[in-house]
Tab-separated table of C-alpha atoms in Angstrom:
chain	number	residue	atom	x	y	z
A	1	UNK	CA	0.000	0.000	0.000
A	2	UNK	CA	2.819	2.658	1.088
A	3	UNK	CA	4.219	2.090	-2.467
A	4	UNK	CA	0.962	2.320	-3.898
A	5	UNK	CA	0.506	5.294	-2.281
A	6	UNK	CA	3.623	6.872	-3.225
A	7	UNK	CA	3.480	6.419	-6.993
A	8	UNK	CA	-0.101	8.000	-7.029
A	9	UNK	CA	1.457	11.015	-5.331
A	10	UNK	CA	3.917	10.958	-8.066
A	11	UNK	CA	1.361	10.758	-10.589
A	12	UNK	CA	-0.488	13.983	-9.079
A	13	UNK	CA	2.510	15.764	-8.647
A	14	UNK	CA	3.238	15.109	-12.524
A	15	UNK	CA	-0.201	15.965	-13.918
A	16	UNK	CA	-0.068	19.579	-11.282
A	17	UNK	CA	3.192	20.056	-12.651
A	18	UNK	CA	2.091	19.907	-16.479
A	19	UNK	CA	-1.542	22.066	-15.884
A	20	UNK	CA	1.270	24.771	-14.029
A	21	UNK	CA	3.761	24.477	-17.369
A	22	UNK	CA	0.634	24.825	-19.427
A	23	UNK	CA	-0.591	28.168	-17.205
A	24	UNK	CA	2.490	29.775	-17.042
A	25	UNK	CA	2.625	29.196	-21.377
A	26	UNK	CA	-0.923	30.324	-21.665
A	27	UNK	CA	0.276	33.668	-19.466
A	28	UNK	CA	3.083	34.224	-21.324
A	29	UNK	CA	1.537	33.712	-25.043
A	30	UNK	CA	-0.888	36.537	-24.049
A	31	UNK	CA	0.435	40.175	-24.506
A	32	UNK	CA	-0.989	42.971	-22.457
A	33	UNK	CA	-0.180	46.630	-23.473
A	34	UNK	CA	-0.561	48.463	-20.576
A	35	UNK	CA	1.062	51.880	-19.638
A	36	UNK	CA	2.406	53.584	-16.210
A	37	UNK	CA	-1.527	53.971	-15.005
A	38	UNK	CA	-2.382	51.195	-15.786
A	39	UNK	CA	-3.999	52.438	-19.336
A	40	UNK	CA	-4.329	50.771	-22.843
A	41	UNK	CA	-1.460	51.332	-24.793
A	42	UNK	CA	-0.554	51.277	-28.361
A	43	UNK	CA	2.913	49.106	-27.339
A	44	UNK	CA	5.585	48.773	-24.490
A	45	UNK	CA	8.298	50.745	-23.462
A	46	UNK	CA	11.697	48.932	-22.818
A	47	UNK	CA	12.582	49.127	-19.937
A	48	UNK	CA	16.493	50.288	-20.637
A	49	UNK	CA	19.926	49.791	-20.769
A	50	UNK	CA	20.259	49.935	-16.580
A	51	UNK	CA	17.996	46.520	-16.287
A	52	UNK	CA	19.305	43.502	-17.158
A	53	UNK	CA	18.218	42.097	-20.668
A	54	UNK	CA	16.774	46.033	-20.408
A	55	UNK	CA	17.800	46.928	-24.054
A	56	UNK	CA	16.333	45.271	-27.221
A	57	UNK	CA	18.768	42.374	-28.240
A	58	UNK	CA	19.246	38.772	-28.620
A	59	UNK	CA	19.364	38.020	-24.844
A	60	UNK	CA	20.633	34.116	-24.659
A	61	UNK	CA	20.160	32.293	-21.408
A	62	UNK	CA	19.726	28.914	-20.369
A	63	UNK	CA	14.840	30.024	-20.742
A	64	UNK	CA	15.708	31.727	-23.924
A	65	UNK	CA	17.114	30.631	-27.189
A	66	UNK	CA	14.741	33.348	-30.187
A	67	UNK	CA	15.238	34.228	-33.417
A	68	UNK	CA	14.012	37.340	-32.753
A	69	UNK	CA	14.985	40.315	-30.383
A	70	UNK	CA	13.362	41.114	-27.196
A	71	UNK	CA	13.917	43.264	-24.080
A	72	UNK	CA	12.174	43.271	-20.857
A	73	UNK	CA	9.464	45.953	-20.502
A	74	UNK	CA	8.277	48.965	-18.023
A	75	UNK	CA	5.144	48.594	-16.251
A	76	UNK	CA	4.004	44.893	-16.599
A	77	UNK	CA	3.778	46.070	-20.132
A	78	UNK	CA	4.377	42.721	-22.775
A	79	UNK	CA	4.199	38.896	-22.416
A	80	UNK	CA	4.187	37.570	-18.954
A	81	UNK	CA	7.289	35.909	-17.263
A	82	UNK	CA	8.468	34.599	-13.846
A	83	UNK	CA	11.872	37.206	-14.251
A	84	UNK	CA	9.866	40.397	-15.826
A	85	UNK	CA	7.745	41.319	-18.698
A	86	UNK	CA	9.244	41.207	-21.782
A	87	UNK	CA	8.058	41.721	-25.715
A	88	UNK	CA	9.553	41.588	-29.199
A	89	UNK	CA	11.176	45.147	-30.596
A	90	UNK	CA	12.465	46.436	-33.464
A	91	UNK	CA	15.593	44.617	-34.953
A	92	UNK	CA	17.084	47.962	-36.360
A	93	UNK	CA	17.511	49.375	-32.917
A	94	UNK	CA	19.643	45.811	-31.905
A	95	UNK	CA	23.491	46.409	-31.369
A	96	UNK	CA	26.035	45.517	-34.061
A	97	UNK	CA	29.628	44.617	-33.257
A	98	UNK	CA	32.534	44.230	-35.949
A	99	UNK	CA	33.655	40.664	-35.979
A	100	UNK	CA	37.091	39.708	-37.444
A	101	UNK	CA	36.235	40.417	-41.359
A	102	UNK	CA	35.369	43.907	-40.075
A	103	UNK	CA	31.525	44.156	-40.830
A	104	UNK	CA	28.811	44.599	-38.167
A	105	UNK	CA	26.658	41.988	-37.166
A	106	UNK	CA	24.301	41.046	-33.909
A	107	UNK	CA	24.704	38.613	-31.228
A	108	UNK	CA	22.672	36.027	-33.143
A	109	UNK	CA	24.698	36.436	-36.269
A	110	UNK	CA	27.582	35.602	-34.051
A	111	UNK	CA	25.893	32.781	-32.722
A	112	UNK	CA	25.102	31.173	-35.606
A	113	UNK	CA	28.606	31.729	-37.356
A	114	UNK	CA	30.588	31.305	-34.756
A	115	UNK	CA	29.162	28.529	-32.913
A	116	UNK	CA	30.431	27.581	-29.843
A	117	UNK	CA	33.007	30.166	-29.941
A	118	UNK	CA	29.841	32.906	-30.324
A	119	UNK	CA	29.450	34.026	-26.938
A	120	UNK	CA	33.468	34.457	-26.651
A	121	UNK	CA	33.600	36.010	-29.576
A	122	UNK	CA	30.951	38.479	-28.880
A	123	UNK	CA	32.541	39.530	-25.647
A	124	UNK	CA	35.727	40.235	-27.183
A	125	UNK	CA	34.321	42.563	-30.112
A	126	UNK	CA	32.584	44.877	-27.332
A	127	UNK	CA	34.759	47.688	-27.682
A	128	UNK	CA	34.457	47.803	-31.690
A	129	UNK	CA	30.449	48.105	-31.111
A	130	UNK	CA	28.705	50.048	-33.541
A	131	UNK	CA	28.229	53.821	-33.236
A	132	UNK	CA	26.306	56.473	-34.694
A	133	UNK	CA	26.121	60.279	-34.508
A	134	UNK	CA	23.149	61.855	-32.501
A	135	UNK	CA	21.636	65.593	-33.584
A	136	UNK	CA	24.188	66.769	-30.354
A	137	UNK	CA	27.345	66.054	-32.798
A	138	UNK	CA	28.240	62.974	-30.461
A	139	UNK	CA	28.781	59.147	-31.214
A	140	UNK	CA	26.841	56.595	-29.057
A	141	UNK	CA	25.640	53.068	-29.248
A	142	UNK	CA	22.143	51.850	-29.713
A	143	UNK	CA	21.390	51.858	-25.988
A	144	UNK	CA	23.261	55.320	-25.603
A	145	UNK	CA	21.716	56.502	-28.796
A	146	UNK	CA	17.881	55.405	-27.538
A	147	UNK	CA	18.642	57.000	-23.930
A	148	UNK	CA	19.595	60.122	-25.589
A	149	UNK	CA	16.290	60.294	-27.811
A	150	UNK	CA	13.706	58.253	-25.880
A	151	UNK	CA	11.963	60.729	-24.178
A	152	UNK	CA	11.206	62.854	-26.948
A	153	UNK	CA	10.856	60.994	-29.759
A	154	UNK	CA	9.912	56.756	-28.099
A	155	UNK	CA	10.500	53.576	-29.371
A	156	UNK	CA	9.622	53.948	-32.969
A	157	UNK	CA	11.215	57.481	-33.233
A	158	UNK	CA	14.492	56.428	-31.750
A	159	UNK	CA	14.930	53.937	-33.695
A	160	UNK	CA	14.278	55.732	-37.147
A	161	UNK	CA	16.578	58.104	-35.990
A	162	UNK	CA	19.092	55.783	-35.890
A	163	UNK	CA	18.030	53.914	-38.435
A	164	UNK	CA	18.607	57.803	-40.554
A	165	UNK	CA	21.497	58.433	-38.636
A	166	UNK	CA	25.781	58.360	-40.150
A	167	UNK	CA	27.843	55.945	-38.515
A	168	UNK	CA	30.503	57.655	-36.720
A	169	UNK	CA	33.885	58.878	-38.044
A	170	UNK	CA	37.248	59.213	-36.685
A	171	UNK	CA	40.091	61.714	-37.324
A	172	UNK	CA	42.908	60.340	-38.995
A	173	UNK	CA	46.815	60.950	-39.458
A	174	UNK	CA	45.716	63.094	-42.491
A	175	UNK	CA	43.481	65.354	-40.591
A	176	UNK	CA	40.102	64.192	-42.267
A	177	UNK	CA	37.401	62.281	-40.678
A	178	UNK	CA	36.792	58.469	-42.222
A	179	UNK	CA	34.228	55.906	-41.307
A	180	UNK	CA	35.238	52.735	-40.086
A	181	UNK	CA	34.950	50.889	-43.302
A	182	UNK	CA	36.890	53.995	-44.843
A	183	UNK	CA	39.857	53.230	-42.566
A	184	UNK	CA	39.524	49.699	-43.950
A	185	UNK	CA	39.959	50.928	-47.493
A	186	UNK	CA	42.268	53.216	-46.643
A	187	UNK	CA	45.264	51.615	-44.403
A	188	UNK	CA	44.247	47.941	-45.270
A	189	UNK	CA	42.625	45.153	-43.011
A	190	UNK	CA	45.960	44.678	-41.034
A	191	UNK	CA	46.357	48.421	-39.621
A	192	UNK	CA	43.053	49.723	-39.901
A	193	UNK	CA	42.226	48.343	-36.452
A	194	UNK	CA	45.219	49.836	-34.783
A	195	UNK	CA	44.791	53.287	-36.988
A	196	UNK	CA	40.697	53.465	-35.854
A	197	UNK	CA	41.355	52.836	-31.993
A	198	UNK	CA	43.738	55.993	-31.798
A	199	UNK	CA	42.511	57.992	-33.642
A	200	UNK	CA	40.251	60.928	-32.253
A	201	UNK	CA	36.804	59.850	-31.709
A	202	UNK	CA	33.644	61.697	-31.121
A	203	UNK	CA	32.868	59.809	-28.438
A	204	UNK	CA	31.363	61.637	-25.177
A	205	UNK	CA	32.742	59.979	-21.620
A	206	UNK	CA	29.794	58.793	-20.066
């Protein structure tokens, strides 16, 4: 009987267990756009570069593996989830990094071409993260960038900004500003990393 006993509490356990899985995907499949007050709104707000997985990205943890980027939200705004609500965004407004041919690409393009080495890889190509130039004259990142623009213009205008905005350019040894990719052309694959990492940037120390 005690054995008897103890595999129908395993059975019960098992069947609460799968009608919780099943609640907790039923939550999270269901989006609510809600606002600061509590009010309808048209879509979220991330919720920022200061919160982790804050920024809109490809955010890869052990509960999260998507083709698509994401960030967690302000206000209970988005898809329900035991660490924070979350919700899609806009791919444009996803950070780019320079891997070792030189061109920009986002953590899952790393991921997928670099495999195993991806995350690694990705680490290591932080400081040659994509910049662009902001109305102020100054070059920031995408997070930078949308913290610089989000209260005026929000998620969609932030990201058309940058989307409209010139990537940033250094000074080099011949006095004239040049684009990453110009410094390529210009002193060859070899030197052109050297070259753009002293050379005068536009930059602001934040």
């Amino acid at each position: 009987k005690p054995l008897r006993s103890w595999s129908s509490a395993c059975a019960t356990m098992r069947s609460l267990f799968i009608a919780l899985s099943w609640l907790v995907v039923a939550a999270n499949a269901q989006e609510k756009l809600v606002g600061e007050f509590g009010q309808e709104v048209l879509g979220c707000r991330c919720a920022g570069s200061k919160t982790t997985h804050g920024s809109c990205g490809y955010h890869f943890h052990f509960m999260s593996s998507e083709e698509k980027p994401w960030c967690r939200t302000k206000f209970g705004c988005g898809h329900y989830s035991i660490k924070g609500p979350w919700v899609y965004c806009d791919e444009r407004g996803v950070e780019r990094r320079r891997a070792d041919d030189g061109q920009l690409y986002n953590a899952l393009q790393f991921k997928k071409f670099y495999d195993k080495e991806g995350k690694d890889k990705w680490t290591n190509a932080a400081k040659y993260t994509e910049t662009r130039i902001a109305r102020n004259g100054k070059a920031y990142t995408a997070s930078e960038f949308r913290d610089y623009y989000i209260d005026y213009l929000g998620e969609e205008g932030w990201v058309k900004e940058w989307s409209g905005s010139k990537e940033e350019s250094r000074k080099a040894n011949d006095g004239s500003f040049y684009t990453f990719d110009e410094f390529m052309k210009h002193y060859g694959k070899d030197k052109a990393w050297h070259m753009w990492n002293t050379a005068s940037k536009l930059r602001p120390e934040l």
